[in-house]
PDB file of C-alpha atoms in Angstrom:
ATOM      1  CA  GLU A  21       0.000   0.000   0.000  1.00 60.00           C
ATOM      2  CA  THR A  22       1.592   3.263  -1.167  1.00 66.00           C
ATOM      3  CA  ALA A  23       1.633   5.966   1.450  1.00 93.00           C
ATOM      4  CA  VAL A  24       4.383   8.218   0.120  1.00 97.00           C
ATOM      5  CA  PHE A  25       3.527   9.663  -3.272  1.00 97.00           C
ATOM      6  CA  GLN A  26       5.940  11.311  -5.671  1.00 97.00           C
ATOM      7  CA  THR A  27       5.350  13.164  -8.921  1.00 96.00           C
ATOM      8  CA  PRO A  28       6.464  13.021 -11.624  1.00 97.00           C
ATOM      9  CA  ASN A  29       7.792   9.491 -12.113  1.00 96.00           C
ATOM     10  CA  TYR A  30      10.261  10.664 -14.761  1.00 96.00           C
ATOM     11  CA  HIS A  31      11.536  13.985 -15.973  1.00 97.00           C
ATOM     12  CA  VAL A  32      13.879  14.790 -18.842  1.00 97.00           C
ATOM     13  CA  THR A  33      15.256  18.292 -19.128  1.00 97.00           C
ATOM     14  CA  GLN A  34      18.203  20.290 -20.400  1.00 97.00           C
ATOM     15  CA  VAL A  35      21.086  21.859 -18.565  1.00 97.00           C
ATOM     16  CA  GLY A  36      20.185  25.147 -16.949  1.00 97.00           C
ATOM     17  CA  ASN A  37      16.457  24.521 -16.631  1.00 97.00           C
ATOM     18  CA  GLU A  38      14.514  24.644 -13.368  1.00 97.00           C
ATOM     19  CA  VAL A  39      12.677  21.567 -12.150  1.00 97.00           C
ATOM     20  CA  SER A  40      10.434  20.827  -9.219  1.00 97.00           C
ATOM     21  CA  PHE A  41       9.457  17.493  -7.716  1.00 98.00           C
ATOM     22  CA  ASN A  42       6.527  16.867  -5.414  1.00 97.00           C
ATOM     23  CA  CYS A  43       6.155  14.549  -2.447  1.00 97.00           C
ATOM     24  CA  LYS A  44       3.149  13.851  -0.244  1.00 97.00           C
ATOM     25  CA  GLN A  45       2.763  11.395   2.611  1.00 96.00           C
ATOM     26  CA  THR A  46      -0.521  10.189   4.089  1.00 96.00           C
ATOM     27  CA  LEU A  47       0.949   8.491   7.156  1.00 94.00           C
ATOM     28  CA  GLY A  48       0.644  11.435   9.510  1.00 91.00           C
ATOM     29  CA  HIS A  49       4.409  11.475  10.023  1.00 90.00           C
ATOM     30  CA  ASP A  50       6.284  14.456  11.417  1.00 87.00           C
ATOM     31  CA  THR A  51       9.507  14.155   9.452  1.00 89.00           C
ATOM     32  CA  MET A  52      10.174  13.990   5.727  1.00 91.00           C
ATOM     33  CA  TYR A  53      13.379  13.479   3.765  1.00 92.00           C
ATOM     34  CA  TRP A  54      14.857  13.798   0.324  1.00 94.00           C
ATOM     35  CA  TYR A  55      17.528  11.314  -0.763  1.00 94.00           C
ATOM     36  CA  LYS A  56      19.526  11.164  -3.988  1.00 95.00           C
ATOM     37  CA  GLN A  57      20.253   7.760  -5.535  1.00 96.00           C
ATOM     38  CA  ASP A  58      22.913   7.838  -8.232  1.00 94.00           C
ATOM     39  CA  SER A  59      23.556   5.474 -11.121  1.00 93.00           C
ATOM     40  CA  LYS A  60      25.594   3.199  -8.849  1.00 93.00           C
ATOM     41  CA  LYS A  61      22.629   2.913  -6.466  1.00 93.00           C
ATOM     42  CA  LEU A  62      24.350   4.966  -3.768  1.00 94.00           C
ATOM     43  CA  LEU A  63      21.817   6.593  -1.427  1.00 94.00           C
ATOM     44  CA  LYS A  64      22.677   9.958   0.122  1.00 91.00           C
ATOM     45  CA  ILE A  65      20.539  12.207   2.289  1.00 90.00           C
ATOM     46  CA  MET A  66      19.922  15.679   0.953  1.00 91.00           C
ATOM     47  CA  PHE A  67      17.405  17.267   3.319  1.00 88.00           C
ATOM     48  CA  SER A  68      15.027  16.440   6.102  1.00 87.00           C
ATOM     49  CA  TYR A  69      12.166  18.460   7.579  1.00 87.00           C
ATOM     50  CA  ASN A  70      10.574  18.081  10.996  1.00 84.00           C
ATOM     51  CA  ASN A  71       7.393  20.092  11.555  1.00 73.00           C
ATOM     52  CA  LYS A  72       8.405  22.446   8.744  1.00 69.00           C
ATOM     53  CA  GLN A  73      11.787  23.060  10.287  1.00 79.00           C
ATOM     54  CA  LEU A  74      14.939  21.999   8.461  1.00 80.00           C
ATOM     55  CA  ILE A  75      16.835  19.710  10.763  1.00 71.00           C
ATOM     56  CA  VAL A  76      19.424  18.215   8.418  1.00 70.00           C
ATOM     57  CA  ASN A  77      20.935  20.001   5.478  1.00 72.00           C
ATOM     58  CA  GLU A  78      23.801  18.039   4.005  1.00 70.00           C
ATOM     59  CA  THR A  79      26.353  19.785   1.821  1.00 79.00           C
ATOM     60  CA  VAL A  80      24.315  19.898  -1.342  1.00 88.00           C
ATOM     61  CA  PRO A  81      24.716  22.589  -3.991  1.00 91.00           C
ATOM     62  CA  ARG A  82      22.775  25.794  -3.440  1.00 90.00           C
ATOM     63  CA  ARG A  83      20.712  25.215  -6.564  1.00 94.00           C
ATOM     64  CA  PHE A  84      18.769  22.599  -4.584  1.00 94.00           C
ATOM     65  CA  SER A  85      16.093  23.819  -2.187  1.00 92.00           C
ATOM     66  CA  PRO A  86      13.384  21.987  -0.249  1.00 92.00           C
ATOM     67  CA  GLN A  87       9.931  23.537   0.007  1.00 91.00           C
ATOM     68  CA  SER A  88       7.279  22.545   2.518  1.00 89.00           C
ATOM     69  CA  SER A  89       3.725  23.863   2.877  1.00 86.00           C
ATOM     70  CA  ASP A  90       2.764  21.521   5.722  1.00 89.00           C
ATOM     71  CA  LYS A  91       4.078  18.417   7.399  1.00 88.00           C
ATOM     72  CA  ALA A  92       2.530  16.141   4.765  1.00 92.00           C
ATOM     73  CA  HIS A  93       4.268  17.774   1.809  1.00 94.00           C
ATOM     74  CA  LEU A  94       7.916  18.276   0.967  1.00 94.00           C
ATOM     75  CA  ASN A  95       8.867  19.398  -2.520  1.00 95.00           C
ATOM     76  CA  LEU A  96      12.315  19.685  -4.057  1.00 96.00           C
ATOM     77  CA  ARG A  97      13.322  22.436  -6.426  1.00 96.00           C
ATOM     78  CA  ILE A  98      16.459  22.502  -8.547  1.00 96.00           C
ATOM     79  CA  LYS A  99      17.079  26.009  -9.824  1.00 95.00           C
ATOM     80  CA  SER A 100      19.464  25.333 -12.695  1.00 95.00           C
ATOM     81  CA  VAL A 101      20.120  21.679 -13.338  1.00 97.00           C
ATOM     82  CA  GLU A 102      23.541  20.259 -14.149  1.00 97.00           C
ATOM     83  CA  PRO A 103      24.395  16.926 -15.825  1.00 96.00           C
ATOM     84  CA  GLU A 104      25.521  15.478 -12.488  1.00 95.00           C
ATOM     85  CA  ASP A 105      22.018  15.995 -11.150  1.00 96.00           C
ATOM     86  CA  SER A 106      20.821  13.036 -13.219  1.00 97.00           C
ATOM     87  CA  ALA A 107      19.674  10.550 -10.596  1.00 97.00           C
ATOM     88  CA  VAL A 108      16.650   9.128  -8.826  1.00 98.00           C
ATOM     89  CA  TYR A 109      15.301  11.391  -6.110  1.00 98.00           C
ATOM     90  CA  LEU A 110      13.595   9.552  -3.299  1.00 97.00           C
ATOM     91  CA  CYS A 111      11.241  11.081  -0.768  1.00 96.00           C
ATOM     92  CA  ALA A 112      10.727   9.417   2.605  1.00 94.00           C
ATOM     93  CA  SER A 113       8.921  10.044   5.867  1.00 92.00           C
ATOM     94  CA  SER A 114       9.149   8.826   9.438  1.00 90.00           C
ATOM     95  CA  LYS A 115       7.125   9.084  12.610  1.00 85.00           C
ATOM     96  CA  ALA A 116       9.711  10.867  14.715  1.00 73.00           C
ATOM     97  CA  GLY A 117      12.625  13.170  14.096  1.00 65.00           C
ATOM     98  CA  THR A 118      15.158  10.553  15.055  1.00 69.00           C
ATOM     99  CA  SER A 119      16.987   8.202  12.774  1.00 67.00           C
ATOM    100  CA  TYR A 120      15.943   5.282  15.013  1.00 78.00           C
ATOM    101  CA  ALA A 121      12.514   5.398  13.374  1.00 83.00           C
ATOM    102  CA  GLU A 122      11.550   3.321  10.350  1.00 87.00           C
ATOM    103  CA  GLN A 123      11.473   5.386   7.181  1.00 91.00           C
ATOM    104  CA  PHE A 124       8.877   4.928   4.441  1.00 93.00           C
ATOM    105  CA  PHE A 125       9.989   5.693   0.916  1.00 96.00           C
ATOM    106  CA  GLY A 126       8.154   6.803  -2.184  1.00 97.00           C
ATOM    107  CA  PRO A 127       8.847   5.215  -5.587  1.00 96.00           C
ATOM    108  CA  GLY A 128      11.197   7.990  -6.649  1.00 97.00           C
ATOM    109  CA  THR A 129      11.479  10.536  -9.465  1.00 98.00           C
ATOM    110  CA  ARG A 130      14.047   9.758 -12.129  1.00 97.00           C
ATOM    111  CA  LEU A 131      15.694  12.900 -13.493  1.00 98.00           C
ATOM    112  CA  THR A 132      17.669  12.880 -16.720  1.00 97.00           C
ATOM    113  CA  VAL A 133      19.615  16.007 -17.625  1.00 97.00           C
ATOM    114  CA  LEU A 134      20.674  16.252 -21.254  1.00 95.00           C
TER     115      LEU A 134
ATOM    116  CA  GLY B  18      32.152  10.505  10.396  1.00 82.00           C
ATOM    117  CA  ASP B  19      29.894   7.494  10.739  1.00 86.00           C
ATOM    118  CA  SER B  20      29.909   4.964   7.898  1.00 91.00           C
ATOM    119  CA  VAL B  21      28.583   1.609   6.753  1.00 95.00           C
ATOM    120  CA  THR B  22      30.499  -0.890   4.634  1.00 96.00           C
ATOM    121  CA  GLN B  23      28.902  -3.673   2.634  1.00 97.00           C
ATOM    122  CA  THR B  24      31.483  -6.088   1.317  1.00 95.00           C
ATOM    123  CA  GLU B  25      29.534  -7.646  -1.524  1.00 95.00           C
ATOM    124  CA  GLY B  26      28.500  -5.503  -4.448  1.00 95.00           C
ATOM    125  CA  GLN B  27      26.719  -8.273  -6.307  1.00 97.00           C
ATOM    126  CA  VAL B  28      25.648 -11.784  -5.304  1.00 97.00           C
ATOM    127  CA  ALA B  29      24.348 -14.418  -7.717  1.00 98.00           C
ATOM    128  CA  LEU B  30      22.543 -17.424  -6.258  1.00 97.00           C
ATOM    129  CA  SER B  31      20.214 -20.255  -7.180  1.00 97.00           C
ATOM    130  CA  GLU B  32      16.914 -20.880  -5.443  1.00 97.00           C
ATOM    131  CA  GLU B  33      17.277 -22.563  -2.029  1.00 97.00           C
ATOM    132  CA  ASP B  34      20.858 -21.308  -1.637  1.00 97.00           C
ATOM    133  CA  PHE B  35      22.011 -19.671   1.599  1.00 98.00           C
ATOM    134  CA  LEU B  36      22.473 -15.915   1.475  1.00 98.00           C
ATOM    135  CA  THR B  37      24.956 -13.872   3.494  1.00 98.00           C
ATOM    136  CA  ILE B  38      25.610 -10.163   3.017  1.00 98.00           C
ATOM    137  CA  HIS B  39      28.316  -8.687   5.220  1.00 98.00           C
ATOM    138  CA  CYS B  40      27.759  -5.315   6.860  1.00 98.00           C
ATOM    139  CA  ASN B  41      30.223  -3.531   9.120  1.00 98.00           C
ATOM    140  CA  TYR B  42      29.792  -0.101  10.609  1.00 96.00           C
ATOM    141  CA  SER B  43      31.837   2.659  12.152  1.00 94.00           C
ATOM    142  CA  ALA B  44      30.144   5.019  14.589  1.00 89.00           C
ATOM    143  CA  SER B  45      31.175   7.231  17.466  1.00 82.00           C
ATOM    144  CA  GLY B  46      28.007   6.539  19.434  1.00 79.00           C
ATOM    145  CA  TYR B  47      25.635   3.590  19.870  1.00 84.00           C
ATOM    146  CA  PRO B  48      23.626   3.516  16.652  1.00 90.00           C
ATOM    147  CA  ALA B  49      20.583   1.593  15.518  1.00 92.00           C
ATOM    148  CA  LEU B  50      21.218  -0.721  12.574  1.00 95.00           C
ATOM    149  CA  PHE B  51      18.797  -1.420   9.746  1.00 96.00           C
ATOM    150  CA  TRP B  52      18.316  -3.525   6.666  1.00 98.00           C
ATOM    151  CA  TYR B  53      16.301  -2.125   3.773  1.00 98.00           C
ATOM    152  CA  VAL B  54      15.382  -3.862   0.511  1.00 98.00           C
ATOM    153  CA  GLN B  55      14.714  -2.188  -2.828  1.00 97.00           C
ATOM    154  CA  TYR B  56      12.881  -3.906  -5.669  1.00 96.00           C
ATOM    155  CA  PRO B  57      13.159  -2.595  -9.245  1.00 92.00           C
ATOM    156  CA  GLY B  58      11.144   0.571  -9.807  1.00 91.00           C
ATOM    157  CA  GLU B  59      10.358   1.022  -6.111  1.00 94.00           C
ATOM    158  CA  GLY B  60      11.774   2.892  -3.160  1.00 96.00           C
ATOM    159  CA  PRO B  61      13.624   1.076  -0.386  1.00 96.00           C
ATOM    160  CA  GLN B  62      11.460  -0.835   2.098  1.00 96.00           C
ATOM    161  CA  PHE B  63      12.245  -1.322   5.768  1.00 95.00           C
ATOM    162  CA  LEU B  64      13.144  -4.939   6.472  1.00 97.00           C
ATOM    163  CA  PHE B  65      14.037  -4.810  10.167  1.00 96.00           C
ATOM    164  CA  ARG B  66      16.067  -2.989  12.811  1.00 95.00           C
ATOM    165  CA  ALA B  67      18.178  -3.761  15.884  1.00 95.00           C
ATOM    166  CA  SER B  68      19.143  -1.142  18.424  1.00 91.00           C
ATOM    167  CA  ARG B  69      21.269  -2.882  21.061  1.00 92.00           C
ATOM    168  CA  ASP B  70      24.116  -5.348  21.292  1.00 95.00           C
ATOM    169  CA  LYS B  71      23.180  -9.019  20.635  1.00 97.00           C
ATOM    170  CA  GLU B  72      19.661  -8.069  19.519  1.00 97.00           C
ATOM    171  CA  LYS B  73      18.440 -10.055  16.530  1.00 97.00           C
ATOM    172  CA  GLY B  74      16.249  -8.473  13.913  1.00 97.00           C
ATOM    173  CA  SER B  75      14.246 -10.600  11.508  1.00 97.00           C
ATOM    174  CA  SER B  76      11.583 -10.439   8.835  1.00 97.00           C
ATOM    175  CA  ARG B  77      10.420 -12.564   5.875  1.00 95.00           C
ATOM    176  CA  GLY B  78      13.042 -15.235   6.652  1.00 97.00           C
ATOM    177  CA  PHE B  79      15.906 -12.737   6.791  1.00 98.00           C
ATOM    178  CA  GLU B  80      17.792 -12.131  10.014  1.00 98.00           C
ATOM    179  CA  ALA B  81      20.778 -10.253  11.386  1.00 98.00           C
ATOM    180  CA  THR B  82      22.317  -9.901  14.841  1.00 98.00           C
ATOM    181  CA  TYR B  83      23.755  -6.662  16.183  1.00 97.00           C
ATOM    182  CA  ASP B  84      27.351  -7.328  17.252  1.00 97.00           C
ATOM    183  CA  LYS B  85      28.976  -4.368  18.938  1.00 95.00           C
ATOM    184  CA  GLY B  86      32.233  -6.223  19.446  1.00 95.00           C
ATOM    185  CA  THR B  87      32.833  -6.839  15.768  1.00 96.00           C
ATOM    186  CA  THR B  88      30.757  -3.785  14.678  1.00 96.00           C
ATOM    187  CA  SER B  89      28.754  -5.994  12.352  1.00 97.00           C
ATOM    188  CA  PHE B  90      25.157  -6.623  11.308  1.00 98.00           C
ATOM    189  CA  HIS B  91      25.362  -9.351   8.653  1.00 98.00           C
ATOM    190  CA  LEU B  92      22.209 -10.294   6.756  1.00 98.00           C
ATOM    191  CA  ARG B  93      21.391 -13.987   6.355  1.00 98.00           C
ATOM    192  CA  LYS B  94      18.660 -16.088   4.822  1.00 98.00           C
ATOM    193  CA  ALA B  95      18.688 -19.859   4.811  1.00 97.00           C
ATOM    194  CA  SER B  96      16.877 -20.523   1.533  1.00 96.00           C
ATOM    195  CA  VAL B  97      16.421 -17.761  -1.042  1.00 97.00           C
ATOM    196  CA  GLN B  98      13.693 -17.576  -3.668  1.00 97.00           C
ATOM    197  CA  GLU B  99      13.661 -15.860  -7.041  1.00 97.00           C
ATOM    198  CA  SER B 100      11.417 -13.183  -5.506  1.00 96.00           C
ATOM    199  CA  ASP B 101      14.276 -12.188  -3.176  1.00 97.00           C
ATOM    200  CA  SER B 102      16.126 -10.673  -6.131  1.00 97.00           C
ATOM    201  CA  ALA B 103      16.610  -7.040  -5.139  1.00 97.00           C
ATOM    202  CA  VAL B 104      19.124  -4.512  -3.809  1.00 97.00           C
ATOM    203  CA  TYR B 105      19.782  -4.802  -0.072  1.00 98.00           C
ATOM    204  CA  TYR B 106      21.035  -1.884   1.996  1.00 98.00           C
ATOM    205  CA  CYS B 107      22.503  -1.893   5.450  1.00 98.00           C
ATOM    206  CA  ALA B 108      21.956   1.422   7.231  1.00 96.00           C
ATOM    207  CA  LEU B 109      22.912   3.169  10.426  1.00 93.00           C
ATOM    208  CA  GLY B 110      20.806   5.567  12.472  1.00 89.00           C
ATOM    209  CA  GLU B 111      22.172   7.750  15.223  1.00 76.00           C
ATOM    210  CA  ARG B 112      20.499   7.686  18.597  1.00 65.00           C
ATOM    211  CA  GLN B 113      20.126  11.439  18.874  1.00 60.00           C
ATOM    212  CA  GLY B 114      20.215  14.537  16.756  1.00 54.00           C
ATOM    213  CA  GLY B 115      17.476  13.763  14.261  1.00 55.00           C
ATOM    214  CA  ARG B 116      19.904  12.969  11.508  1.00 67.00           C
ATOM    215  CA  ALA B 117      18.885  10.866   8.534  1.00 79.00           C
ATOM    216  CA  LEU B 118      20.030   7.324   7.863  1.00 88.00           C
ATOM    217  CA  ILE B 119      23.501   6.547   6.590  1.00 91.00           C
ATOM    218  CA  PHE B 120      23.285   3.819   3.978  1.00 94.00           C
ATOM    219  CA  GLY B 121      25.853   1.296   2.835  1.00 96.00           C
ATOM    220  CA  THR B 122      26.658   0.961  -0.848  1.00 96.00           C
ATOM    221  CA  GLY B 123      24.019  -1.709  -1.447  1.00 97.00           C
ATOM    222  CA  THR B 124      24.242  -5.334  -2.551  1.00 97.00           C
ATOM    223  CA  THR B 125      22.465  -6.531  -5.667  1.00 97.00           C
ATOM    224  CA  VAL B 126      21.156 -10.053  -5.165  1.00 98.00           C
ATOM    225  CA  SER B 127      20.119 -12.075  -8.204  1.00 97.00           C
ATOM    226  CA  VAL B 128      18.426 -15.425  -7.643  1.00 97.00           C
ATOM    227  CA  SER B 129      17.914 -17.762 -10.572  1.00 97.00           C
ATOM    228  CA  PRO B 130      15.279 -20.512 -10.584  1.00 94.00           C
TER     229      PRO B 130
END
């Protein structure tokens, strides 16, 4: 049963364009995350939000920015994409703002930058 | 910083074979340890967790025991099926601070009938 929804599934764009990905969770969780999964399947945290407050902001380029309207939504904007941004972007949520909690992942958005 | 090492990048097995994926961690504190599984086209799914020394986590026939002495959390399954073909991730979660999970590099398991 899907409880973390991501749109779009795929996106192809050109260098320099702006893109935005959406994520919604229906689990009532307090914390949401964005991960980047590269072509070698490596998973790296990008951002996490707890009650609309940024609690982890790894050293990602400034062109990436998370956007949250409420605790059920966490979008990701990339201001000017670069070729190295090609990856799968995974949204996740968890019940508590601690990494002891189980995280639930969405299916991901695959970005291809030409 | 904290890290997780998975020794095997790819594992090829036949049905009913025994599976072992080695996971070792390095952490300054006393972390929780996880296994996640990712099927093609899907996000990772929580398999199980252990949060203290000698605790065994298990789910769907998979199991792993937290070993603080050897800093390990190896995944095992006695008899794999073709449906177990997936990418398996070992992950580490810190006890405090609200930080996200630190994942290992993943192990691709392919099971042939």
